[in-house]
Coordinates of C-alpha atoms in Angstrom, one line a residue:
Chain A
M1 CA -46.8 -91.0 -15.0
L2 CA -44.4 -88.1 -15.1
G3 CA -41.5 -90.6 -15.0
G4 CA -42.9 -92.5 -18.0
S5 CA -43.3 -89.3 -20.2
V6 CA -39.8 -88.2 -19.3
L7 CA -38.4 -91.6 -20.3
L8 CA -40.4 -91.5 -23.5
A9 CA -39.0 -88.0 -24.3
A10 CA -35.5 -89.3 -23.5
C11 CA -36.0 -92.2 -26.0
V12 CA -37.2 -89.9 -28.7
L13 CA -34.6 -87.1 -28.1
P14 CA -31.6 -88.7 -29.9
F15 CA -33.6 -89.1 -33.2
V16 CA -34.5 -85.4 -33.4
A17 CA -31.4 -83.8 -31.8
D18 CA -28.4 -82.5 -33.7
P19 CA -24.9 -84.0 -32.8
Y20 CA -24.1 -81.3 -30.3
V21 CA -27.3 -81.7 -28.4
L22 CA -26.8 -85.5 -28.5
E23 CA -23.3 -85.2 -27.1
V24 CA -24.4 -82.9 -24.2
A25 CA -27.4 -85.2 -23.5
T26 CA -25.1 -88.2 -23.3
M27 CA -22.9 -86.4 -20.9
A28 CA -26.0 -85.4 -18.9
L29 CA -26.9 -89.1 -18.6
L30 CA -23.4 -90.0 -17.5
Y31 CA -23.6 -87.3 -14.7
I32 CA -27.1 -88.6 -13.8
V33 CA -25.6 -92.0 -13.1
L34 CA -22.7 -90.7 -11.1
C35 CA -24.9 -88.3 -9.1
L36 CA -27.4 -91.0 -8.3
G37 CA -24.6 -93.3 -7.2
L38 CA -23.1 -90.6 -5.0
N39 CA -26.6 -89.9 -3.7
V40 CA -26.7 -93.4 -2.2
V41 CA -23.5 -92.5 -0.2
V42 CA -24.2 -88.8 0.6
G43 CA -27.9 -88.5 0.4
Y44 CA -29.1 -91.8 1.9
A45 CA -26.3 -92.7 4.3
G46 CA -25.1 -89.2 5.0
L47 CA -21.4 -89.9 4.3
L48 CA -19.4 -87.1 2.7
D49 CA -17.3 -88.7 0.0
L50 CA -14.9 -86.3 -1.7
G51 CA -13.1 -88.9 -3.8
Y52 CA -16.0 -90.5 -5.6
A53 CA -14.3 -90.1 -9.0
A54 CA -11.9 -92.8 -7.8
F55 CA -14.6 -95.5 -8.3
F56 CA -15.4 -94.0 -11.7
A57 CA -11.7 -94.4 -12.5
V58 CA -11.7 -98.0 -11.3
G59 CA -14.4 -98.9 -13.8
A60 CA -12.9 -97.0 -16.7
Y61 CA -9.4 -98.4 -16.1
T62 CA -10.7 -102.0 -15.6
T63 CA -12.5 -102.0 -18.9
G64 CA -9.7 -100.1 -20.6
I65 CA -7.0 -102.5 -19.5
L66 CA -8.9 -105.7 -20.1
T67 CA -10.1 -104.7 -23.6
S68 CA -6.9 -103.0 -24.9
Q69 CA -4.3 -105.3 -23.3
F70 CA -6.0 -108.6 -22.8
D71 CA -8.5 -108.6 -25.7
W72 CA -11.5 -109.1 -23.5
S73 CA -14.9 -108.3 -24.8
F74 CA -16.5 -105.2 -23.2
W75 CA -19.4 -107.2 -21.8
A76 CA -17.1 -109.5 -20.0
T77 CA -15.4 -106.6 -18.3
L78 CA -18.6 -105.4 -16.7
P79 CA -18.7 -107.9 -13.8
V80 CA -15.0 -107.6 -13.2
A81 CA -15.3 -103.8 -13.0
A82 CA -18.2 -104.1 -10.6
V83 CA -16.3 -106.5 -8.4
A84 CA -13.1 -104.4 -8.5
A85 CA -15.1 -101.3 -7.4
A86 CA -16.8 -103.3 -4.6
V87 CA -13.4 -104.6 -3.4
A88 CA -12.0 -101.0 -3.5
G89 CA -15.1 -99.8 -1.6
V90 CA -14.5 -102.4 1.1
V91 CA -10.8 -101.8 1.4
I92 CA -11.2 -98.1 1.8
G93 CA -14.6 -98.2 3.6
M94 CA -13.9 -100.9 6.2
P95 CA -11.3 -99.0 8.2
T96 CA -12.6 -95.5 7.6
L97 CA -16.3 -95.7 8.1
R98 CA -15.9 -95.9 11.9
L99 CA -14.4 -92.4 11.7
R100 CA -16.2 -89.1 12.4
S101 CA -17.8 -87.6 9.3
D102 CA -15.3 -84.9 8.7
Y103 CA -12.4 -87.4 9.0
L104 CA -14.2 -89.5 6.5
A105 CA -14.4 -86.6 4.1
I106 CA -10.7 -86.0 4.2
V107 CA -9.8 -89.7 4.0
T108 CA -11.9 -90.1 0.9
L109 CA -10.2 -87.0 -0.6
G110 CA -6.8 -88.6 0.1
F111 CA -8.0 -91.9 -1.3
G112 CA -9.2 -90.2 -4.5
E113 CA -5.8 -88.6 -5.0
I114 CA -4.1 -91.9 -4.3
I115 CA -6.0 -93.7 -7.0
R116 CA -5.3 -90.9 -9.5
L117 CA -1.6 -90.9 -8.6
I118 CA -1.4 -94.7 -8.9
A119 CA -3.0 -94.5 -12.4
R120 CA -0.5 -91.8 -13.3
N121 CA 2.5 -93.8 -12.2
L122 CA 1.8 -97.4 -13.2
T123 CA 2.8 -98.8 -16.6
I124 CA -0.3 -100.9 -17.0
T125 CA -2.5 -97.8 -16.8
G126 CA -0.5 -96.0 -19.4
G127 CA 1.0 -93.4 -17.0
A128 CA 0.3 -89.8 -17.4
S129 CA -0.9 -90.1 -21.0
G130 CA -3.4 -92.8 -20.1
L131 CA -4.8 -95.6 -22.2
Y132 CA -6.0 -95.3 -25.7
G133 CA -7.3 -97.6 -28.5
I134 CA -9.9 -99.1 -26.2
E135 CA -12.0 -101.6 -28.2
R136 CA -15.6 -100.7 -29.0
P137 CA -18.3 -103.1 -27.7
V138 CA -19.9 -105.5 -30.2
L139 CA -23.5 -106.6 -29.7
F140 CA -25.0 -109.4 -31.9
G141 CA -22.2 -108.8 -34.5
I142 CA -22.8 -105.1 -34.6
R143 CA -20.0 -102.7 -33.5
L144 CA -21.4 -100.1 -31.2
D145 CA -19.5 -96.9 -32.1
R146 CA -22.1 -94.2 -32.8
N147 CA -22.9 -91.6 -30.2
I148 CA -26.5 -92.7 -30.2
D149 CA -25.4 -96.2 -29.0
F150 CA -23.6 -94.8 -26.0
Y151 CA -26.6 -92.5 -25.3
F152 CA -28.8 -95.6 -25.0
M153 CA -26.3 -97.5 -23.0
F154 CA -26.2 -94.7 -20.5
L155 CA -30.0 -94.4 -20.6
I156 CA -30.4 -98.1 -19.7
L157 CA -27.9 -97.7 -16.9
V158 CA -29.8 -94.6 -15.6
V159 CA -33.1 -96.5 -15.6
L160 CA -31.4 -99.4 -13.8
V161 CA -29.8 -97.1 -11.2
I162 CA -33.1 -95.3 -10.6
Y163 CA -34.8 -98.6 -10.0
V164 CA -32.1 -99.9 -7.7
S165 CA -31.8 -96.8 -5.6
D166 CA -35.5 -96.3 -5.3
S167 CA -36.0 -99.9 -4.2
L168 CA -33.1 -99.6 -1.7
S169 CA -34.4 -96.4 -0.2
H170 CA -37.8 -98.0 0.6
S171 CA -36.3 -101.2 1.9
R172 CA -35.1 -102.2 5.4
I173 CA -31.6 -101.0 4.6
G174 CA -33.0 -97.7 3.3
R175 CA -34.7 -97.1 6.6
A176 CA -31.5 -98.0 8.4
W177 CA -29.6 -95.4 6.3
L178 CA -32.1 -92.8 7.2
Y179 CA -31.8 -93.6 10.9
V180 CA -28.0 -93.6 10.8
R181 CA -28.0 -90.3 8.9
F182 CA -30.2 -88.6 11.5
D183 CA -28.8 -90.0 14.7
E184 CA -26.0 -92.5 14.5
D185 CA -25.8 -93.2 18.2
A186 CA -29.5 -93.8 18.5
A187 CA -29.4 -96.1 15.5
A188 CA -26.6 -98.1 17.1
G189 CA -28.7 -98.1 20.3
I190 CA -31.5 -100.0 18.6
G191 CA -29.2 -102.6 17.2
I192 CA -28.3 -101.3 13.7
N193 CA -24.8 -102.2 12.8
R194 CA -23.8 -98.8 11.7
V195 CA -20.5 -99.7 10.1
A196 CA -22.1 -102.5 8.1
V197 CA -24.9 -100.3 7.0
K198 CA -22.6 -97.5 5.9
L199 CA -20.3 -99.9 4.1
Y200 CA -23.3 -101.3 2.2
A201 CA -24.1 -97.7 0.9
Y202 CA -20.4 -97.2 0.1
I203 CA -20.2 -100.4 -2.0
V204 CA -23.5 -99.7 -3.9
G205 CA -22.2 -96.2 -4.7
A206 CA -18.8 -97.6 -5.8
V207 CA -20.4 -100.2 -8.2
I208 CA -22.6 -97.6 -9.8
A209 CA -19.7 -95.2 -10.5
S210 CA -17.6 -98.1 -11.8
L211 CA -20.3 -99.1 -14.3
A212 CA -20.6 -95.5 -15.5
G213 CA -16.8 -95.7 -15.9
T214 CA -16.9 -98.8 -18.1
I215 CA -19.2 -97.1 -20.6
F216 CA -17.3 -93.9 -20.4
A217 CA -14.1 -95.8 -21.4
V218 CA -15.6 -97.4 -24.5
K219 CA -17.3 -94.2 -25.5
M220 CA -14.1 -92.2 -25.3
T221 CA -11.9 -95.1 -26.4
A222 CA -9.3 -93.5 -24.2
V223 CA -8.9 -92.8 -20.5
S224 CA -6.4 -90.5 -18.8
P225 CA -5.8 -89.8 -15.1
E226 CA -7.0 -86.2 -15.7
S227 CA -10.6 -87.3 -16.0
F228 CA -10.6 -88.4 -12.4
T229 CA -9.4 -85.3 -10.5
F230 CA -10.7 -83.8 -7.3
S231 CA -12.7 -81.3 -9.5
Q232 CA -14.5 -84.3 -11.0
S233 CA -15.5 -85.6 -7.6
L234 CA -16.5 -82.1 -6.7
A235 CA -18.7 -81.6 -9.8
I236 CA -20.6 -84.9 -9.0
L237 CA -21.1 -83.8 -5.4
L238 CA -22.4 -80.4 -6.5
G239 CA -25.0 -82.1 -8.7
V240 CA -26.2 -84.1 -5.7
V241 CA -26.2 -81.1 -3.3
L242 CA -27.8 -78.7 -5.8
G243 CA -30.7 -80.9 -6.6
G244 CA -31.4 -82.0 -3.1
M245 CA -29.7 -84.9 -1.3
G246 CA -31.7 -88.0 -1.0
K247 CA -34.4 -87.4 -3.6
I248 CA -34.1 -89.1 -7.0
P249 CA -35.8 -86.4 -9.2
G250 CA -33.9 -83.7 -7.4
V251 CA -30.6 -85.4 -7.9
I252 CA -31.4 -86.0 -11.6
L253 CA -32.2 -82.3 -12.0
G254 CA -29.0 -81.4 -10.2
A255 CA -27.0 -83.6 -12.5
I256 CA -28.6 -82.1 -15.6
A257 CA -27.9 -78.6 -14.2
M258 CA -24.3 -79.4 -13.6
T259 CA -24.0 -80.6 -17.3
L260 CA -25.8 -77.7 -18.8
L261 CA -24.5 -74.8 -16.7
P262 CA -20.9 -75.0 -18.0
E263 CA -22.4 -75.1 -21.6
L264 CA -24.6 -72.1 -20.9
M265 CA -21.8 -70.2 -19.1
R266 CA -19.3 -70.4 -22.0
D267 CA -19.2 -66.6 -22.2
A268 CA -18.2 -66.3 -18.6
G269 CA -14.9 -68.0 -19.4
I270 CA -12.5 -67.8 -16.6
Y271 CA -15.1 -66.5 -14.2
R272 CA -17.1 -69.7 -14.5
P273 CA -15.7 -71.5 -11.5
L274 CA -16.1 -68.4 -9.4
V275 CA -19.8 -68.1 -10.4
T276 CA -20.3 -71.8 -9.5
A277 CA -18.5 -71.4 -6.2
V278 CA -20.4 -68.3 -5.1
G279 CA -23.7 -70.1 -6.2
L280 CA -22.9 -73.1 -4.1
L281 CA -22.1 -70.9 -1.1
V282 CA -25.3 -68.9 -1.4
L283 CA -27.2 -72.2 -1.9
M284 CA -25.7 -73.7 1.3
L285 CA -26.5 -70.5 3.3
F286 CA -30.1 -70.0 2.2
R287 CA -31.3 -73.3 1.0
P288 CA -29.0 -76.1 2.3
Q289 CA -31.6 -78.8 1.6
G290 CA -31.2 -78.2 -2.2
L291 CA -33.7 -77.1 -4.8
W292 CA -35.9 -80.1 -4.6
P293 CA -35.3 -81.8 -1.3
D294 CA -36.4 -85.1 0.2
G295 CA -39.8 -84.6 1.9
R296 CA -38.7 -86.8 4.8
A297 CA -35.7 -84.6 5.7
Chain B
M1 CA 26.9 -87.3 5.7
G2 CA 26.7 -84.0 3.9
F3 CA 23.8 -85.4 1.8
F4 CA 22.1 -86.5 4.9
L5 CA 22.4 -83.2 6.7
Q6 CA 21.3 -81.3 3.6
Q7 CA 18.2 -83.5 3.3
L8 CA 17.6 -83.0 7.0
M9 CA 17.6 -79.3 6.3
N10 CA 15.3 -79.5 3.4
G11 CA 12.9 -81.7 5.4
L12 CA 12.9 -79.1 8.2
I13 CA 12.1 -76.3 5.7
L14 CA 9.2 -78.2 4.2
G15 CA 8.1 -79.2 7.7
S16 CA 8.0 -75.6 8.8
F17 CA 5.5 -74.8 6.0
Y18 CA 3.3 -77.7 7.0
A19 CA 3.6 -76.7 10.7
L20 CA 2.5 -73.1 10.0
I21 CA -0.6 -74.2 8.2
A22 CA -1.3 -77.1 10.5
L23 CA -1.5 -74.7 13.4
G24 CA -4.6 -73.1 11.9
Y25 CA -6.3 -76.4 11.2
T26 CA -5.6 -77.6 14.7
M27 CA -6.9 -74.4 16.4
V28 CA -10.1 -74.2 14.4
F29 CA -10.7 -77.8 14.9
G30 CA -10.0 -77.5 18.6
V31 CA -12.5 -74.7 19.1
L32 CA -15.3 -75.5 16.6
K33 CA -14.7 -79.2 15.8
L34 CA -14.8 -77.9 12.2
L35 CA -12.6 -79.1 9.4
N36 CA -11.9 -75.8 7.7
F37 CA -11.5 -76.8 4.1
A38 CA -10.8 -73.2 3.1
H39 CA -7.6 -73.1 5.2
G40 CA -5.3 -74.3 2.4
D41 CA -6.7 -71.6 0.2
I42 CA -6.2 -69.0 3.0
Y43 CA -2.5 -69.9 2.8
M44 CA -2.6 -69.4 -1.0
V45 CA -4.4 -66.0 -0.6
G46 CA -1.9 -65.0 2.0
G47 CA 0.9 -65.5 -0.5
F48 CA -1.0 -63.4 -3.1
V49 CA -1.8 -60.6 -0.6
G50 CA 1.9 -60.5 0.3
L51 CA 2.7 -60.3 -3.4
L52 CA 0.3 -57.4 -3.8
I53 CA 1.8 -55.5 -0.9
L54 CA 5.3 -56.0 -2.3
K55 CA 4.2 -54.8 -5.8
L56 CA 2.3 -51.7 -4.5
G57 CA 5.1 -50.7 -2.1
S58 CA 8.0 -51.6 -4.3
S59 CA 9.0 -47.9 -4.8
W60 CA 9.7 -47.2 -1.2
L61 CA 10.1 -50.7 0.3
G62 CA 12.2 -52.3 -2.4
S63 CA 12.2 -56.0 -3.0
G64 CA 14.6 -56.9 -0.2
W65 CA 14.1 -57.9 3.4
L66 CA 12.3 -54.7 4.4
G67 CA 9.6 -55.3 1.7
V68 CA 9.3 -59.0 2.7
V69 CA 8.9 -58.2 6.4
V70 CA 6.2 -55.6 5.7
A71 CA 4.5 -58.1 3.4
L72 CA 4.6 -60.8 6.1
F73 CA 3.0 -58.5 8.7
G74 CA 0.6 -56.8 6.3
S75 CA -0.6 -60.1 4.8
A76 CA -1.0 -61.7 8.3
A77 CA -3.2 -58.8 9.4
L78 CA -5.3 -58.6 6.2
V79 CA -5.7 -62.3 5.7
G80 CA -6.4 -62.8 9.4
A81 CA -9.3 -60.4 8.9
L82 CA -10.4 -62.3 5.9
G83 CA -10.4 -65.5 8.0
M84 CA -12.7 -63.8 10.5
L85 CA -14.9 -62.6 7.7
I86 CA -15.3 -66.1 6.2
E87 CA -16.2 -67.4 9.6
R88 CA -18.7 -64.6 10.1
V89 CA -20.4 -65.0 6.7
A90 CA -20.1 -68.7 6.0
Y91 CA -19.7 -70.7 9.2
R92 CA -21.5 -68.8 11.9
P93 CA -25.0 -69.0 10.4
L94 CA -24.6 -72.8 10.3
R95 CA -23.4 -73.3 13.8
Q96 CA -26.5 -75.4 14.6
A97 CA -26.8 -77.0 11.2
P98 CA -26.0 -80.7 10.4
R99 CA -22.3 -81.5 10.1
L100 CA -22.7 -82.4 6.4
S101 CA -24.0 -78.9 5.5
V102 CA -21.2 -77.3 7.4
L103 CA -18.6 -79.4 5.6
I104 CA -20.1 -78.6 2.2
T105 CA -20.2 -74.9 3.1
A106 CA -16.5 -75.0 4.0
L107 CA -15.8 -76.6 0.7
A108 CA -17.8 -73.8 -1.0
A109 CA -15.7 -71.2 0.8
S110 CA -12.5 -72.9 -0.4
M111 CA -13.8 -72.9 -4.0
V112 CA -14.8 -69.2 -3.8
L113 CA -11.2 -68.3 -2.7
N114 CA -9.3 -70.4 -5.3
S115 CA -11.7 -69.6 -8.2
A116 CA -11.5 -65.9 -7.3
V117 CA -7.7 -66.0 -7.6
L118 CA -8.0 -68.1 -10.7
A119 CA -10.1 -65.4 -12.3
L120 CA -7.7 -62.7 -11.2
T121 CA -4.5 -64.4 -12.3
G122 CA -5.8 -66.2 -15.4
G123 CA -4.7 -69.5 -13.9
R124 CA -1.0 -68.8 -14.6
P125 CA 1.7 -69.0 -12.0
V126 CA 2.8 -65.5 -10.8
A127 CA 6.4 -64.6 -10.0
F128 CA 6.9 -63.4 -6.5
P129 CA 8.6 -60.0 -6.7
A130 CA 11.0 -60.6 -3.7
D131 CA 14.7 -60.6 -4.4
L132 CA 16.6 -61.9 -1.3
G133 CA 19.6 -63.2 -3.1
F134 CA 21.3 -66.4 -2.3
V135 CA 23.4 -65.1 0.6
G136 CA 23.8 -67.8 3.3
Y137 CA 26.2 -69.5 5.6
D138 CA 28.1 -72.7 5.4
L139 CA 27.6 -74.8 8.5
G140 CA 30.0 -77.6 8.0
P141 CA 29.0 -79.6 5.0
I142 CA 25.6 -77.8 4.5
H143 CA 24.6 -74.5 3.1
I144 CA 21.8 -72.6 4.7
S145 CA 20.4 -69.5 3.2
V146 CA 19.1 -66.5 5.1
I147 CA 15.5 -67.1 4.0
Q148 CA 15.7 -70.7 5.2
M149 CA 17.0 -69.5 8.6
A150 CA 14.3 -66.8 8.8
L151 CA 11.6 -69.4 8.0
L152 CA 12.8 -71.9 10.6
V153 CA 13.3 -69.3 13.3
S154 CA 10.0 -67.6 12.7
T155 CA 8.1 -70.8 12.8
L156 CA 9.7 -71.7 16.1
I157 CA 9.0 -68.3 17.6
L158 CA 5.5 -68.1 16.3
M159 CA 4.7 -71.5 17.8
L160 CA 6.2 -70.6 21.2
V161 CA 4.3 -67.3 21.3
L162 CA 1.1 -69.1 20.3
E163 CA 1.6 -71.7 23.0
L164 CA 2.2 -69.0 25.6
F165 CA -0.8 -67.1 24.4
V166 CA -3.1 -70.1 24.7
S167 CA -1.7 -71.3 28.0
R168 CA -1.0 -68.0 29.9
T169 CA -3.4 -65.3 28.8
Q170 CA -7.0 -64.6 29.6
Y171 CA -8.0 -65.0 25.9
G172 CA -6.1 -68.3 25.7
R173 CA -7.9 -69.6 28.7
A174 CA -11.2 -68.6 27.2
M175 CA -10.2 -70.4 24.0
R176 CA -9.4 -73.6 25.9
A177 CA -12.7 -73.3 27.7
V178 CA -14.7 -72.9 24.5
S179 CA -12.9 -75.9 23.0
Y180 CA -13.7 -78.0 26.1
D181 CA -17.4 -77.1 26.3
M182 CA -18.9 -74.3 24.2
V183 CA -22.3 -74.2 26.0
A184 CA -20.8 -74.1 29.5
S185 CA -18.4 -71.4 28.4
R186 CA -21.2 -69.2 27.2
L187 CA -23.0 -69.7 30.6
M188 CA -19.8 -68.7 32.3
G189 CA -19.9 -65.4 30.5
I190 CA -17.4 -66.0 27.8
D191 CA -18.1 -64.2 24.5
V192 CA -18.0 -67.4 22.4
S193 CA -18.3 -65.6 19.1
Q194 CA -15.5 -63.3 19.9
I195 CA -13.2 -66.3 20.8
V196 CA -14.1 -68.1 17.6
S197 CA -13.3 -65.0 15.6
L198 CA -10.0 -64.7 17.4
T199 CA -9.2 -68.3 16.6
F200 CA -9.9 -67.8 12.9
F201 CA -7.8 -64.6 12.9
L202 CA -4.8 -66.3 14.5
G203 CA -5.0 -69.4 12.3
S204 CA -5.4 -67.4 9.1
A205 CA -2.6 -65.0 10.0
L206 CA -0.2 -67.9 10.5
A207 CA -1.2 -69.5 7.2
A208 CA -0.7 -66.1 5.5
I209 CA 2.8 -65.9 6.9
G210 CA 3.4 -69.4 5.5
G211 CA 2.1 -68.2 2.1
V212 CA 4.4 -65.1 2.0
F213 CA 7.4 -67.3 3.0
A214 CA 6.4 -69.8 0.2
G215 CA 6.4 -67.0 -2.3
S216 CA 9.8 -65.7 -1.2
Y217 CA 11.3 -69.1 -1.0
Y218 CA 9.9 -70.8 -4.1
G219 CA 9.7 -67.6 -6.2
S220 CA 6.2 -68.0 -7.6
L221 CA 2.6 -68.5 -6.6
H222 CA -0.3 -70.4 -8.2
F223 CA -4.0 -70.3 -7.4
F224 CA -4.2 -74.1 -6.8
M225 CA -1.2 -74.3 -4.5
G226 CA -3.4 -74.4 -1.4
F227 CA -5.2 -77.6 -2.3
I228 CA -2.4 -80.1 -1.9
M229 CA -0.7 -78.0 0.8
G230 CA -3.9 -77.9 2.8
L231 CA -4.3 -81.7 2.5
K232 CA -0.8 -82.3 3.6
A233 CA -0.9 -79.8 6.4
F234 CA -4.1 -81.4 7.7
T235 CA -2.2 -84.7 7.6
A236 CA 0.5 -83.1 9.7
A237 CA -2.1 -81.9 12.2
V238 CA -3.5 -85.4 12.4
I239 CA -0.1 -87.0 12.8
G240 CA 0.8 -84.6 15.6
G241 CA -2.6 -84.9 17.3
I242 CA -5.4 -82.6 16.1
G243 CA -6.2 -79.9 18.7
S244 CA -2.7 -79.8 20.0
I245 CA -0.4 -76.8 19.2
P246 CA 3.0 -78.5 19.8
G247 CA 1.4 -81.5 18.0
A248 CA 1.0 -79.4 14.8
M249 CA 4.6 -78.4 14.9
L250 CA 5.8 -81.9 15.6
G251 CA 3.5 -83.4 12.9
G252 CA 4.6 -80.8 10.4
L253 CA 8.3 -81.4 10.9
T254 CA 7.7 -85.2 11.0
L255 CA 5.9 -85.1 7.7
G256 CA 8.4 -82.8 6.1
L257 CA 11.3 -85.1 7.1
L258 CA 9.4 -88.3 6.0
E259 CA 8.6 -86.7 2.7
T260 CA 12.1 -85.5 2.0
F261 CA 13.9 -88.7 3.1
G262 CA 11.2 -90.9 1.5
S263 CA 11.6 -89.5 -1.9
S264 CA 15.4 -90.0 -1.8
I265 CA 15.0 -93.8 -1.3
P266 CA 15.5 -95.6 -4.6
F267 CA 12.4 -97.3 -6.1
I268 CA 10.1 -95.0 -4.2
G269 CA 11.1 -91.7 -5.8
S270 CA 9.1 -88.5 -6.0
E271 CA 6.2 -90.0 -8.0
W272 CA 5.1 -92.1 -5.1
R273 CA 5.8 -89.4 -2.5
D274 CA 2.2 -88.0 -2.3
V275 CA 0.8 -91.6 -2.3
A276 CA 2.9 -92.2 0.8
V277 CA 1.8 -89.0 2.4
F278 CA -1.9 -89.7 1.9
G279 CA -1.3 -93.3 2.9
A280 CA 0.2 -92.0 6.2
L281 CA -2.9 -89.8 6.7
I282 CA -5.3 -92.8 6.3
F283 CA -3.0 -94.9 8.5
F284 CA -3.0 -92.4 11.3
L285 CA -6.7 -91.6 11.1
V286 CA -7.6 -95.3 11.3
L287 CA -5.1 -96.6 13.8
K288 CA -4.3 -93.6 15.9
P289 CA -6.8 -90.8 15.3
T290 CA -5.5 -88.9 18.3
G291 CA -2.0 -88.6 16.8
I292 CA 1.2 -88.5 18.7
L293 CA 0.4 -85.7 21.1
G294 CA -3.4 -85.6 20.9
K295 CA -5.8 -86.1 23.8
T296 CA -8.4 -88.9 23.7
M297 CA -11.7 -87.5 22.7
V298 CA -14.9 -89.0 23.9
E299 CA -17.9 -88.5 21.5
R300 CA -20.6 -87.0 23.6
I301 CA -24.2 -88.0 22.9

């Protein structure tokens, strides 16, 4: 009921909002997708991923390269981007998911930097200046190039991701994640293949971020390595932690907060990161479960 | 031959920086099993505190060696205390919390340090007010400056002193006991909190010394310099074997040499240098997580 009214409001918003509000709302939807995706990894499976922006980059660059250099249609790049992210997820996840959680954190951080550096140094990714002139998507002969088009593309993705992660969390695999998160050894003891279960979460998260990246690429028509820094990964993680790991409405709220706070704190200027950092520290010390946590935790 | 020796020298210098910072990672990890994300930023803050000491004391210390030595000791003491404070405020309340919360808190502590310096410096690099000249000695085909020698010798001495401290003194023995089994140590009457504070003090002081040396050697400081340095020093600690003090030294020097020689190979070049370093980190963590000198750790249930 609440969900339905929120969705209805989200559908009406772009028709009444001014361009600035629409732009901020579109960015909020992008962050909601990314935070929900990371929530599968951190919130459900309990794996601290500090290089999540790398998968976002995989999607953005896949679409960017295929549309600008090989004349693919945007829609055809979607499955390729999803597969590329899944492969990247397996390549990095397979060997590392056996590791202790703090090792995993640092390995994902290193992996995030590797992806960014590769994008910076290859010719096909446009080097440090990145790719530009990415083709806009065409649907039934109509070129999608207005902000409102991308708003709705992200909104559809948000609905899809909410559906997928909600179903997953109530499925057999969702319960396995919960078990692994609380007691990995006990979970292994009752026959859960903990590496496979974690890998599954990792791949789901990777594909979600990649899809967000594809829309981001055609919205911006340009991608550069600087969109995928450690700070980006950190911002997504903050959204998840702020709202409450593992609970969808909490994570959505956290994502919206992470989009709005920088806008609201424009006056704080150079003190903005400090305010954010102190806020996070205080949150972790006094309310580590987030503002709206998962009831099961 | 001359080029080789000069590169060897450069590798050892870079490796000494890594080693100084890796020691702190290794000690904290040994005692608390905590990956202290803020450690790279402690190194950065150490550099800035040294800079402040030099600036404030410039009228009677000058900007030569006297000033730098005072900055080294002053920064080590102050930043060591800062490390203790961070542990007290941010990590100790979470000693029983899930590992994920502790990691995120460590990340928050790191952000607080670097965003505070960002706010103070406006994000611009700041020149380090030390003027040590370029005096040095020619050893055969290579030239070694006094600051390079000071860095190499100090790193070596600090590591030896630390190793002796940990293996020979009462405090060192307590440290090893806490690292082996915290609960049993407490039952044996060891003041665990005091030992943890001591560990943070020593680790942070070493990183601060690295920071002041970095300022004097490279000539400037930047609020974000701790991020990549922290990541690489952690890599060094892992390569050497996390938890092992000689391992941190060995890992630091290995990484410094690999990086210096790696970037002089044609077709690899400096753009791919960091990719290779992080690749090495992943390689070691996956294939030999105990590193070269580390002990095999059994996960206790």
